[in-house]
Short mmCIF file of C-alpha atoms and ligand atoms in Angstrom, two decimals:
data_model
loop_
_atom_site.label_atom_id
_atom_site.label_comp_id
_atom_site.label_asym_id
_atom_site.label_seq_id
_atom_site.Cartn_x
_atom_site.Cartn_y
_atom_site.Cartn_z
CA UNK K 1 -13.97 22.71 -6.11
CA UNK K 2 -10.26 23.23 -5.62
CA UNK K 3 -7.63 20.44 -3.58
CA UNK K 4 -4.92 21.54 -1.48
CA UNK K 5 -2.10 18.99 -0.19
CA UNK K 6 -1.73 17.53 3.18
CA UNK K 7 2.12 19.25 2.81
CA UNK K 8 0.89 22.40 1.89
CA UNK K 9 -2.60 23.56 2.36
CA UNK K 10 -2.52 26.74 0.55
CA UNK K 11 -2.63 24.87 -2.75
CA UNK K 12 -5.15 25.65 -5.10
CA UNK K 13 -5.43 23.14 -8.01
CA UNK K 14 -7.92 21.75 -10.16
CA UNK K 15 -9.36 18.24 -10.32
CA UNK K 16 -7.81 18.07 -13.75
CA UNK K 17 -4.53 19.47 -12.27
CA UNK K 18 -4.03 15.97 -9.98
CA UNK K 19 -5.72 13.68 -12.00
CA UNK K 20 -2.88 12.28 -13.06
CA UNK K 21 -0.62 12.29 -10.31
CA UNK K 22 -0.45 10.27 -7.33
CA UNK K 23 1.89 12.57 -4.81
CA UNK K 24 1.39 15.96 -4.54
CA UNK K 25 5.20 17.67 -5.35
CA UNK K 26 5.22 18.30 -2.08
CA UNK K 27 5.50 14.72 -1.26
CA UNK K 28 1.85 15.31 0.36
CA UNK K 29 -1.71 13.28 -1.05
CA UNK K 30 -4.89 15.69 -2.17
CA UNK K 31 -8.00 16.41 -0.47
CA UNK K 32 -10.87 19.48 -1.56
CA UNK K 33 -10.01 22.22 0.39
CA UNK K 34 -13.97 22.30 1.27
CA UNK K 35 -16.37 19.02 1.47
CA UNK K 36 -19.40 19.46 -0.50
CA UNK K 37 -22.68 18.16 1.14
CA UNK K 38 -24.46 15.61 -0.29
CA UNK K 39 -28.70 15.96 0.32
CA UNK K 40 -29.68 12.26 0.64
CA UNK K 41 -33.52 12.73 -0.65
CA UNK K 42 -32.41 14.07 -3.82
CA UNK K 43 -30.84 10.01 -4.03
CA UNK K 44 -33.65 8.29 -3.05
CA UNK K 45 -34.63 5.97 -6.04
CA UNK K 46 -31.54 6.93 -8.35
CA UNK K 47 -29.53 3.48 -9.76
CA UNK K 48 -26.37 2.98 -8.61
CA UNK K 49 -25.07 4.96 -11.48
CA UNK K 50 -27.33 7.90 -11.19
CA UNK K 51 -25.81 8.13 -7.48
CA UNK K 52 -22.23 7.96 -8.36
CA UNK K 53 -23.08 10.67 -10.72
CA UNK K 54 -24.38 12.57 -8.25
CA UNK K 55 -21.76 12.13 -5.39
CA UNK K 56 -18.92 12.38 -7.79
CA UNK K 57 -19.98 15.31 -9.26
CA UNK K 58 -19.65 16.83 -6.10
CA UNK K 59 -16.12 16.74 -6.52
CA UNK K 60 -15.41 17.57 -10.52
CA UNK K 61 -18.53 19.97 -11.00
CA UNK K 62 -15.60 22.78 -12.30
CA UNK K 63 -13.93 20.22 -14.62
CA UNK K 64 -16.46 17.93 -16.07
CA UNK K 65 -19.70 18.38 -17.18
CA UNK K 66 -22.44 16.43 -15.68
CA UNK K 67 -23.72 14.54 -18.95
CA UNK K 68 -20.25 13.58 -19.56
CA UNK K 69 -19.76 12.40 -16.37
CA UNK K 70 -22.72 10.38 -16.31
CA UNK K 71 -21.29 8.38 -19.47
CA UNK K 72 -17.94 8.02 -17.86
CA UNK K 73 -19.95 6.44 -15.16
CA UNK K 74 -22.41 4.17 -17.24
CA UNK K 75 -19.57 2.45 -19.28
CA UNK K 76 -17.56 2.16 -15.96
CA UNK K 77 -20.42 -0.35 -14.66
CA UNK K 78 -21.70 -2.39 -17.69
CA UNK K 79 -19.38 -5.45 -16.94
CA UNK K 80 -20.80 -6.17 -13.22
CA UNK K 81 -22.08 -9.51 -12.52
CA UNK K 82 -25.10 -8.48 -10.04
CA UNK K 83 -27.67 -5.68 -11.25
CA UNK K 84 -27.70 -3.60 -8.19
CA UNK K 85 -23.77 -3.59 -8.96
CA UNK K 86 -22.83 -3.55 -4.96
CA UNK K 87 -25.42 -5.64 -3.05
CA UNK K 88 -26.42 -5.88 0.05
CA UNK K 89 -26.96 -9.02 2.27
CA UNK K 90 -28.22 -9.88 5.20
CA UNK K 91 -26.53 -11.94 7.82
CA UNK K 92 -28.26 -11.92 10.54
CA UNK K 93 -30.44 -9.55 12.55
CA UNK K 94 -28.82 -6.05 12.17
CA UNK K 95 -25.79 -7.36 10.47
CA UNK K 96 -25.30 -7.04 6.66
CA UNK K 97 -22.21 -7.62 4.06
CA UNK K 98 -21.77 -5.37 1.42
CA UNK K 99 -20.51 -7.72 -1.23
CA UNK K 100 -18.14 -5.63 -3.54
CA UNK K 101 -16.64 -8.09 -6.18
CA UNK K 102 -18.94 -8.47 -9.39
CA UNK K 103 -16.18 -6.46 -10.97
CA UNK K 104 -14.27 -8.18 -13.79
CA UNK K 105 -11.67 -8.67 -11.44
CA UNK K 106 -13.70 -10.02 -8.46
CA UNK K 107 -12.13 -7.89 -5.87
CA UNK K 108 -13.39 -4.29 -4.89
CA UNK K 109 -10.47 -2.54 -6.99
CA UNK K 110 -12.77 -2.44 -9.79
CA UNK K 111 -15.46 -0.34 -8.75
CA UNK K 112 -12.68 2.59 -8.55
CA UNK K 113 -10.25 1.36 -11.35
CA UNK K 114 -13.00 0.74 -14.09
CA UNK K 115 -14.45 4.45 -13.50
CA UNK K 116 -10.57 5.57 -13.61
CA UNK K 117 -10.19 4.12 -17.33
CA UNK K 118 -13.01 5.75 -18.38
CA UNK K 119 -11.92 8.90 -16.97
CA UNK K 120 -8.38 8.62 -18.25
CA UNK K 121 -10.11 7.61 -21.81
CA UNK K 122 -12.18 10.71 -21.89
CA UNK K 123 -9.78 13.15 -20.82
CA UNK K 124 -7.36 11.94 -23.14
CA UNK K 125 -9.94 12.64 -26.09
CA UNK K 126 -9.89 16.15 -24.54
CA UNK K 127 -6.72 16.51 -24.58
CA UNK K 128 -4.61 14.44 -26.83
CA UNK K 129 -1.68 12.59 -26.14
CA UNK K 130 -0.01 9.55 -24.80
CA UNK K 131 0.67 8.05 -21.45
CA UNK K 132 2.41 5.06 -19.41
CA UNK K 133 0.98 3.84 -16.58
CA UNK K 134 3.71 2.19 -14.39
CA UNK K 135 2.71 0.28 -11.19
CA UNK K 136 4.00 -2.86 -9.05
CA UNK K 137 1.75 -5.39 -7.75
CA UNK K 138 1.59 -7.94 -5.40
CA UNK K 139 -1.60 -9.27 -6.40
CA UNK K 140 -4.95 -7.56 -7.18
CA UNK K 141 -4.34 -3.93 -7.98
CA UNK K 142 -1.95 -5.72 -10.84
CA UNK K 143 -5.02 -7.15 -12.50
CA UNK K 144 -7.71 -4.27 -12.10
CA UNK K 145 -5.75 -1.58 -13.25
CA UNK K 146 -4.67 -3.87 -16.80
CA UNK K 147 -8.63 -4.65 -16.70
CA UNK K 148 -9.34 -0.88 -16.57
CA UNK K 149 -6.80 0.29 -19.05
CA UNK K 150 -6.51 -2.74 -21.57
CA UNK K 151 -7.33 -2.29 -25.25
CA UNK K 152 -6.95 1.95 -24.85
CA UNK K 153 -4.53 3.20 -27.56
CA UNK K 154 -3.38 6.24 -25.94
CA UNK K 155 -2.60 4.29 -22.78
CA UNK K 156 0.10 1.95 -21.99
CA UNK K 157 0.68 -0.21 -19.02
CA UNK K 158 3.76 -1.64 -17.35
CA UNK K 159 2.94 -3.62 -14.30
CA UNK K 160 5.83 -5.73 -12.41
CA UNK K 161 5.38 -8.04 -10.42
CA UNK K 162 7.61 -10.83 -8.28
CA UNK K 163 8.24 -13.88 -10.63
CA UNK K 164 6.51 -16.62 -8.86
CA UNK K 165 5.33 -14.85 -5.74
CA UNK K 166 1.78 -14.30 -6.87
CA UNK K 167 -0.86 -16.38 -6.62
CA UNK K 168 -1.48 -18.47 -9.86
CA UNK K 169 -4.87 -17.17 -10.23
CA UNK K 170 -3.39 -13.64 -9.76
CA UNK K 171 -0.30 -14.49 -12.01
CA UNK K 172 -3.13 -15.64 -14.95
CA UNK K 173 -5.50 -12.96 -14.19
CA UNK K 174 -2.97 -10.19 -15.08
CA UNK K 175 -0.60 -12.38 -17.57
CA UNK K 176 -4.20 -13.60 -19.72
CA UNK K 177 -5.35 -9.97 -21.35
CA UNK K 178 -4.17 -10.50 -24.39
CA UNK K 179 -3.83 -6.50 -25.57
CA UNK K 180 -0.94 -5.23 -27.41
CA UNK K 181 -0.75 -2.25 -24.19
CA UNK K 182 -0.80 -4.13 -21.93
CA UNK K 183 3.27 -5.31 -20.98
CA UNK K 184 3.48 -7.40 -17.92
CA UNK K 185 7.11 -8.12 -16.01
CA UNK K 186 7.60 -10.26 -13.90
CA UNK K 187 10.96 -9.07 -11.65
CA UNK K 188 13.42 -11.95 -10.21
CA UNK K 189 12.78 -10.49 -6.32
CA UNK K 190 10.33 -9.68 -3.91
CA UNK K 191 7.42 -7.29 -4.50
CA UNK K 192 9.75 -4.41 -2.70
CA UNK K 193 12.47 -5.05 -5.08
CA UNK K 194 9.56 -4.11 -7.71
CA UNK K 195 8.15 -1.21 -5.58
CA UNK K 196 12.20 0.41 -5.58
CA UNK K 197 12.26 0.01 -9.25
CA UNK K 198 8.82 1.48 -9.82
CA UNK K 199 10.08 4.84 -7.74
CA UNK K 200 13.66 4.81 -9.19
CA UNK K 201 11.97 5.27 -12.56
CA UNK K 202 9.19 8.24 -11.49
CA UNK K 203 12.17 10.06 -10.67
CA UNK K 204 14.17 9.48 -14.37
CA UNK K 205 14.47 11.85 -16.40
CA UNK K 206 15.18 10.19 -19.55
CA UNK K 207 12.04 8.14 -19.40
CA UNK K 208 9.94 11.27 -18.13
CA UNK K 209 11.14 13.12 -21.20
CA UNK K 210 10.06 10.41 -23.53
CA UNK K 211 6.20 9.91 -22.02
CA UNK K 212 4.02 10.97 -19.34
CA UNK K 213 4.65 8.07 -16.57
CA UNK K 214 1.33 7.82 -14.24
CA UNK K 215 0.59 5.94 -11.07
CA UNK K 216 -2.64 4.84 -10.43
CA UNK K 217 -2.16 3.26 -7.07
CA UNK K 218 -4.65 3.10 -4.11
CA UNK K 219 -3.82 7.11 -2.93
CA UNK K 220 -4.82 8.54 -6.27
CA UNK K 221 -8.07 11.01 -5.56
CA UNK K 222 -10.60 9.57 -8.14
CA UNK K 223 -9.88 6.20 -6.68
CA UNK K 224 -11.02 7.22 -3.70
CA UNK K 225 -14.14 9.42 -4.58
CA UNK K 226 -15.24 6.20 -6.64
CA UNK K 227 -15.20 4.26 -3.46
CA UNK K 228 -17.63 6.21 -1.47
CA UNK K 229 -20.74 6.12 -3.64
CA UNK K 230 -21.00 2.31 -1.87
CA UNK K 231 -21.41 3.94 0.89
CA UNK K 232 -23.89 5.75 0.12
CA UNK K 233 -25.70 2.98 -2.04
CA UNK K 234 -25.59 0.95 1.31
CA UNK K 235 -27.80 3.38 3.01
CA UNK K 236 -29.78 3.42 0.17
CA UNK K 237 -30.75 -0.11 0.57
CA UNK K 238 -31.08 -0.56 3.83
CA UNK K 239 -32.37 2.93 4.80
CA UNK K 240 -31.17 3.33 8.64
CA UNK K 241 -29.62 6.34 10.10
CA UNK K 242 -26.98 5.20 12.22
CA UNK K 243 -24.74 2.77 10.64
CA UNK K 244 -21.77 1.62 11.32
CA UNK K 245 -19.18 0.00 9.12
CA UNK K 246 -16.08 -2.75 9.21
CA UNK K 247 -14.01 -2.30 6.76
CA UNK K 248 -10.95 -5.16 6.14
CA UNK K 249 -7.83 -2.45 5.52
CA UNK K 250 -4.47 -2.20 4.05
CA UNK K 251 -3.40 0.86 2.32
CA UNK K 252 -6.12 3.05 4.38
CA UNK K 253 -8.08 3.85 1.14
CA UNK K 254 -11.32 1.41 1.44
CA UNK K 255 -11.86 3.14 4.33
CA UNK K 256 -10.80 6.48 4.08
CA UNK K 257 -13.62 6.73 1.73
CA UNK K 258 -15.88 5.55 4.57
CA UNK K 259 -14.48 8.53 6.27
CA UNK K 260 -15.16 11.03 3.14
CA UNK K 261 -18.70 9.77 3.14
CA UNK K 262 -19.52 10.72 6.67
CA UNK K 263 -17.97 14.47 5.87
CA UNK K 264 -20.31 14.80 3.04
CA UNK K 265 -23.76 14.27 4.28
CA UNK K 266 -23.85 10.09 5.09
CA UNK K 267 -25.24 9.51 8.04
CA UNK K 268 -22.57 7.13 9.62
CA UNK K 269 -21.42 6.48 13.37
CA UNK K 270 -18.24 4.18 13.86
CA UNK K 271 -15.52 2.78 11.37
CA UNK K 272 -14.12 -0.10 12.47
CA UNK K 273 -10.67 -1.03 11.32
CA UNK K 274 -10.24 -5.24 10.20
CA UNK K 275 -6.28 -5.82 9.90
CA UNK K 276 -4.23 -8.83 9.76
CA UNK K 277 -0.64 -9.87 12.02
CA UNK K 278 0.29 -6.35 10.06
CA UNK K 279 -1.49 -4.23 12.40
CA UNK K 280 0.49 -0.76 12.35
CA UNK K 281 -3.01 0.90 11.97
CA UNK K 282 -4.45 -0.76 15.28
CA UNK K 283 -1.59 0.24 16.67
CA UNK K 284 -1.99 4.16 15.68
CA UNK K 285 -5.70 4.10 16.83
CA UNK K 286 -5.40 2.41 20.29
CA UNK K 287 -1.58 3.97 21.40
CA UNK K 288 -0.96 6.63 19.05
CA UNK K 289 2.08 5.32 17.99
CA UNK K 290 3.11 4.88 14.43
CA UNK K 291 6.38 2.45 13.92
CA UNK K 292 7.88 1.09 11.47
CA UNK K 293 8.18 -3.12 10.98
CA UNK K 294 8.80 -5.86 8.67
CA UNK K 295 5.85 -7.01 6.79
CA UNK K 296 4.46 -10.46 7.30
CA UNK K 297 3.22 -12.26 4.53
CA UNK K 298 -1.09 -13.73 5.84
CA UNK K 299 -3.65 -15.56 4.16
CA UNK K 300 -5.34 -11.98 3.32
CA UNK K 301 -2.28 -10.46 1.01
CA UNK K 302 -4.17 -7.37 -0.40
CA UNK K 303 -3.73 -6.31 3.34
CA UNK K 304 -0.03 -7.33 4.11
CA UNK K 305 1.11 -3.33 4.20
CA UNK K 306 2.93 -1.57 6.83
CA UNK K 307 2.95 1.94 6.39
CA UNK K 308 -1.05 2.86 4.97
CA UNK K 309 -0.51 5.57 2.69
CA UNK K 310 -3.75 7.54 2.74
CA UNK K 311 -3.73 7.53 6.57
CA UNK K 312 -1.66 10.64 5.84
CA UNK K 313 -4.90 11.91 5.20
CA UNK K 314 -6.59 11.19 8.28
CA UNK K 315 -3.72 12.63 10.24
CA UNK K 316 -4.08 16.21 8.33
CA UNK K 317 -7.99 16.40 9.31
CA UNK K 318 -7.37 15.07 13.08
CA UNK K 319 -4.79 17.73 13.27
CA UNK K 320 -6.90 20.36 11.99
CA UNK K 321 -5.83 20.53 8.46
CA UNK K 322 -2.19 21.87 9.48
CA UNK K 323 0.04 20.97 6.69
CA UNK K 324 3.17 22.10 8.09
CA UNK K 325 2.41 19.88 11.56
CA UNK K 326 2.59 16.48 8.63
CA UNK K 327 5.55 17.21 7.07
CA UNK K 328 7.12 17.65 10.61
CA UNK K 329 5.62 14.54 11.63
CA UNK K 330 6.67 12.61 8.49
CA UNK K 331 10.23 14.12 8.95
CA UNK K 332 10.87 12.60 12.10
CA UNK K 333 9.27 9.25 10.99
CA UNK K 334 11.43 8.91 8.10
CA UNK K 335 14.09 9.27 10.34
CA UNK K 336 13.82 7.32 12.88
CA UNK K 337 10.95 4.72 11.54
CA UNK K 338 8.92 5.74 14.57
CA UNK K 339 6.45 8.71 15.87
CA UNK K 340 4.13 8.84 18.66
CA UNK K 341 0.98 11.07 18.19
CA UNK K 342 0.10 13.59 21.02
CA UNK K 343 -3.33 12.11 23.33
CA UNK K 344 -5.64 14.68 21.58
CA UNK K 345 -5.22 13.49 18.17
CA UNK K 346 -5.59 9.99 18.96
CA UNK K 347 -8.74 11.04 21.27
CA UNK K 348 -9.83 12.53 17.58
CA UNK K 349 -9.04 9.32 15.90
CA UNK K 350 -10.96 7.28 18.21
CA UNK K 351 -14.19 9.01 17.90
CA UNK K 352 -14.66 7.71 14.63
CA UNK K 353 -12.28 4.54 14.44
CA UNK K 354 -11.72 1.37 16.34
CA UNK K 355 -9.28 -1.32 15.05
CA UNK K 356 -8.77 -5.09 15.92
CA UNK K 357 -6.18 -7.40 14.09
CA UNK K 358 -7.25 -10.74 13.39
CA UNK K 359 -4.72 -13.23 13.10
CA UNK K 360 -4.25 -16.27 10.39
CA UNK K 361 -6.46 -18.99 12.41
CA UNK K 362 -8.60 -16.89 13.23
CA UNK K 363 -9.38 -16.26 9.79
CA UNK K 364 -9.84 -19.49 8.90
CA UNK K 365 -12.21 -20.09 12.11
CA UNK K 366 -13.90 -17.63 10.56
CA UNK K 367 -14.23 -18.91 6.94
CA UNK K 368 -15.47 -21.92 8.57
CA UNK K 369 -17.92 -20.88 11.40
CA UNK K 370 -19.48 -18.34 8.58
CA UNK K 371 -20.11 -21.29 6.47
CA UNK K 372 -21.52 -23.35 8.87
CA UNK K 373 -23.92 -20.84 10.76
CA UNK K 374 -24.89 -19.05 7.67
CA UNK K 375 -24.25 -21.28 4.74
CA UNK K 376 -21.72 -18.21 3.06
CA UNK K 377 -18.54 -18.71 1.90
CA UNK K 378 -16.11 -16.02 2.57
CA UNK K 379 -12.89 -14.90 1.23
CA UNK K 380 -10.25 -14.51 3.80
CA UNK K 381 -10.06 -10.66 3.18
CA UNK K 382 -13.98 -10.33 3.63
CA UNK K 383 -13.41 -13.10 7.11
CA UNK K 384 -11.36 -10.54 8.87
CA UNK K 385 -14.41 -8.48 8.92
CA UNK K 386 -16.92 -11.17 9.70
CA UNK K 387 -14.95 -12.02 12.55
CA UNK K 388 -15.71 -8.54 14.31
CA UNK K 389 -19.22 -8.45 12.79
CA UNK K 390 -20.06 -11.53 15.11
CA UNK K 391 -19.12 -9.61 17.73
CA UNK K 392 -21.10 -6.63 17.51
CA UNK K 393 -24.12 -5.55 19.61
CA UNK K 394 -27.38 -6.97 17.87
CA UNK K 395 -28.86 -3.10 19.05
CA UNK K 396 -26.86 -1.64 16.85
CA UNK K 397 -26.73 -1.71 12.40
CA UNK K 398 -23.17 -3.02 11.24
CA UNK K 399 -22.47 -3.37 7.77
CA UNK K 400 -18.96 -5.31 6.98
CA UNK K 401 -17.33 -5.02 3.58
CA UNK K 402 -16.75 -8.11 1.06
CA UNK K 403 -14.06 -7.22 -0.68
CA UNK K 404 -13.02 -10.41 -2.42
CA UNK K 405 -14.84 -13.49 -4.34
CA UNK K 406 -13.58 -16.50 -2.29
CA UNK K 407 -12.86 -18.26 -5.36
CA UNK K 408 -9.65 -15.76 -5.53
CA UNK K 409 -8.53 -17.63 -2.52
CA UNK K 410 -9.83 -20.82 -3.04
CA UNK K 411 -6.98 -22.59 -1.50
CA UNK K 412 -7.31 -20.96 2.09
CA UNK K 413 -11.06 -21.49 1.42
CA UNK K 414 -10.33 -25.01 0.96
CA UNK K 415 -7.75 -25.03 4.46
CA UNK K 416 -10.80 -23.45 6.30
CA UNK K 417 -13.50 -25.69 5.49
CA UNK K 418 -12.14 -28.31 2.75
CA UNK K 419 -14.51 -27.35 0.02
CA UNK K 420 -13.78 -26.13 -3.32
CA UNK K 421 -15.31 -23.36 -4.06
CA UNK K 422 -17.03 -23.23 -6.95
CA UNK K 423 -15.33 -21.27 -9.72
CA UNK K 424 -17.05 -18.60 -11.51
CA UNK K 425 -17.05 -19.37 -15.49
CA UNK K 426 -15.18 -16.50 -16.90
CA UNK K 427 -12.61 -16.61 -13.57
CA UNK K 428 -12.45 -20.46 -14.85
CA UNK K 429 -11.04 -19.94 -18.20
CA UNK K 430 -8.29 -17.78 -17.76
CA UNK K 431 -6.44 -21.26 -16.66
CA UNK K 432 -7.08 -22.47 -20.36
CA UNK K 433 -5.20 -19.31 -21.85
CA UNK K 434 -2.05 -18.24 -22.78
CA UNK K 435 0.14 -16.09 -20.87
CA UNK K 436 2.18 -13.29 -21.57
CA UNK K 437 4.79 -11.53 -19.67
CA UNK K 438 8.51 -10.77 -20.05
CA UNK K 439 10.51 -12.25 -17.27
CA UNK K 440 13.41 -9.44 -16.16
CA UNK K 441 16.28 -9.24 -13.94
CA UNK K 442 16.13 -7.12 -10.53
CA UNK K 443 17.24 -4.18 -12.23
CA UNK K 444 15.76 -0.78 -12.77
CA UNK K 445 18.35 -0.58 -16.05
CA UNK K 446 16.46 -3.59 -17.40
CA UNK K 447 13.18 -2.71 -16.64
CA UNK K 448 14.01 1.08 -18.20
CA UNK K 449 15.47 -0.10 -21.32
CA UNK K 450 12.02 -2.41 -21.98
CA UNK K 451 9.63 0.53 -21.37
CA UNK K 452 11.90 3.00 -23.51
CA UNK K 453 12.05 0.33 -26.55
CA UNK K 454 7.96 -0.56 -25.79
CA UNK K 455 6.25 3.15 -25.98
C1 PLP D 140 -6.89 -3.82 -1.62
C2 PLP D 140 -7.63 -4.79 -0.79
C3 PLP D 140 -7.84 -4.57 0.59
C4 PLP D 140 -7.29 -3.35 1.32
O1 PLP D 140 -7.91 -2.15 0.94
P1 PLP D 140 -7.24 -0.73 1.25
O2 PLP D 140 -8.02 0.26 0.47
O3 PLP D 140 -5.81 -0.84 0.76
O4 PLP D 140 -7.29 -0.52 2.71
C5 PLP D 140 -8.59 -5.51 1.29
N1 PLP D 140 -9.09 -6.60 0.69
C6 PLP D 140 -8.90 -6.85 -0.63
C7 PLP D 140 -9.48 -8.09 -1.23
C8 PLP D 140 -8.17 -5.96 -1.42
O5 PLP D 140 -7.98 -6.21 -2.73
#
């Protein structure tokens, strides 16, 4: 099992090789240059462990060995809250959530980012030596990724975020872990103020020289391979052939592993797209064209993106896995902020994909009609994906992702149907500890001279 970039697709590295990085030098994102196939009897029965081992073994089979692999994965899963770790419920006739937040972080980050620490933890026994981990948040990455990585010795983390532009349950649920590696900053700006620093100091030498900075941000492989034993597990549970999925999207990755699934063996039909007011994927699907614009801030955050990075990945398998046809592309979008696609490749997108943006009230009609009719409380994320759910033919099998605990969002929970959601106890006490976090000027200078004195 080898990757290739979508820049360059004669690349021939090893699943150790991009472990650790993000971008391909190329300025491309990884993918095998072969999908394995997956035989679904051979998963009938397995835990949801014994099928991530399976699936993600697919990938690493030249890199790690099985039994190891299948410890990574066991400690990656002992702190979820529900015993078939990813459950399944039923809505209505036909129409299931996958509920995907009994991670320690209650949002679906942690099904990826928990297997990631253990990875990073055992290949770091391997192989000996220290890394940062340096990342900018505007919410729940933030806290999953210091979840995954807290308490590891060889491992340090530097997350920034915006001083007072999180949430206060995000703010406390990164600020709380009390673990000497774990160094949060809060930036005086905006989260893209924090996003410039974070790539000004990838690119430093100094600090490059001095430890091994890593990204672990929504386009790194193992993230994604994580993600799509769900899928799997889903079909597992509910044993139809035929499903289709709605996935609430930001950064393209949820999804995209939806995508991966299919290639490998899962027996899946459509993918439908949930954005918010930020719709520059809808956009792509329904007119081809990809443009740049200003971010608007909705009650679903984790999906207030513009450009979706891993969509880069789609666009190298619509266009046939021609590497050179990308970086053209991305050329001329970095110029001008703008690129139409030609009608065959959207005519390629659109046989798997259909995307809708739902706007702010309709969210919260959501939240509220869900809880009436069905008695469910839904986070605003997971409502975006309701909302087309409703919609759907009752001949067809539709499974929606919850991607959030509502409690995360209790205060648009509360706008939606004035209830207060009731708190989970460990979520509960993080607002009775103390917080730590420096507090540093909007400067990369600053925020250099902290790590350097900190590793
Ligand atoms: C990250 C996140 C999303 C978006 O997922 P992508 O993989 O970036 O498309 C949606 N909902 C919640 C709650 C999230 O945390």
């Amino acid at each position: 099992m080898k990757y290739l970039s979508t820049r360059d697709n004669s690349l021939n590295q090893s699943f150790n090789d991009i472990l650790y990085q993000g971008l391909s030098k190329d300025g491309g994102l990884y993918l095998p240059r072969e999908w394995p196939t997956i035989n679904l009897d051979k998963l009938l029965n397995l835990s949801y462990q014994e099928v991530a081992t399976e699936i993600i073994h697919s990938f690493t089979k030249d890199d790690i060995n099985k039994e190891d692999l299948s410890q990574i994965i066991m400690n990656s899963y002992v702190d979820f809250k529900n015993d078939k770790i990813a459950p399944i419920l039923k809505l209505d006739n036909n129409k299931f959530l996958l509920e995907l937040f009994y991670g320690p972080t209650y949002a679906f980050k942690d099904y990826a980012l928990q297997f990631l620490g253990n990875l990073f933890s055992y290949s770091l026994k391997i192989n000996p030596r220290k890394i940062s981990i340096l990342g900018a948040t505007s919410g729940d990455t933030g806290s999953a990724a210091i979840n995954a990585f807290k308490s590891n010795k060889d491992i340090n983390v530097f997350m920034l975020h915006p001083h007072n532009k999180v949430s206060p349950m995000q703010q406390k649920q990164m600020t709380t872990v009390d673990e000497k590696n774990i160094f949060n900053i809060a930036i005086e700006g905006n989260f893209d103020d924090c996003q410039k620093i974070v790539k000004k100091l990838f690119l430093d030498d100094e600090i490059q020289s001095q430890t091994s900075l890593t990204a672990v941000n929504s386009i790194n492989w193992a993230r994604l391979i994580a993600q799509v034993v769900y899928y799997f597990w889903t079909y597992l549970q509910i044993r139809r052939k035929n499903l289709n999925f709605i996935v609430p999207s930001g950064n393209f990755g949820n999804i995209f592993s939806a995508y991966v699934a299919k290639k490998i063996g899962l027996p899946i039909n459509r993918l439908h797209i949930a954005t918010n007011k930020n719709d520059i994927l809808k956009s792509i699907i329904k007119n081809g064209v990809m443009k740049k614009k200003i971010v608007s801030q909705t009650f679903s955050p984790s999906m207030d993106i513009q450009i979706s990075s891993n969509f880069e990945r789609q666009m190298f398998e619509s266009l046939n896995r021609d590497s050179s046809k990308v970086s053209e592309i991305f050329e001329i979008f970095y110029k001008t902020g703008n690129y139409t696609f030609d009608k065959n490749i959207i005519e390629d997108f659109k046989k798997i994909y259909d995307a809708s943006s739902i706007n702010d009230e309709e969210t919260l009609e959501t939240i509220k009609k869900v809880y009436d009719f069905y008695g469910y409380l839904s986070d605003p994320h997971t409502a975006t994906g309701i909302k087309l759910l409703l919609e759907k033919n009752q001949n067809e099998t539709w499974i929606s992702l919850a991607c959030a605990h509502p409690a995360k969002f209790q205060d648009t929970v509360k706008k939606a149907t004035n209830l207060d959601v009731e708190i989970p106890e460990e979520l509960g006490k993080i607002f009775d500890k103390k917080e730590k976090m420096t507090i540093l000027a909007n400067s990369t200078k600053e925020v250099k001279k902290f790590i350097l004195e900190n590793i």
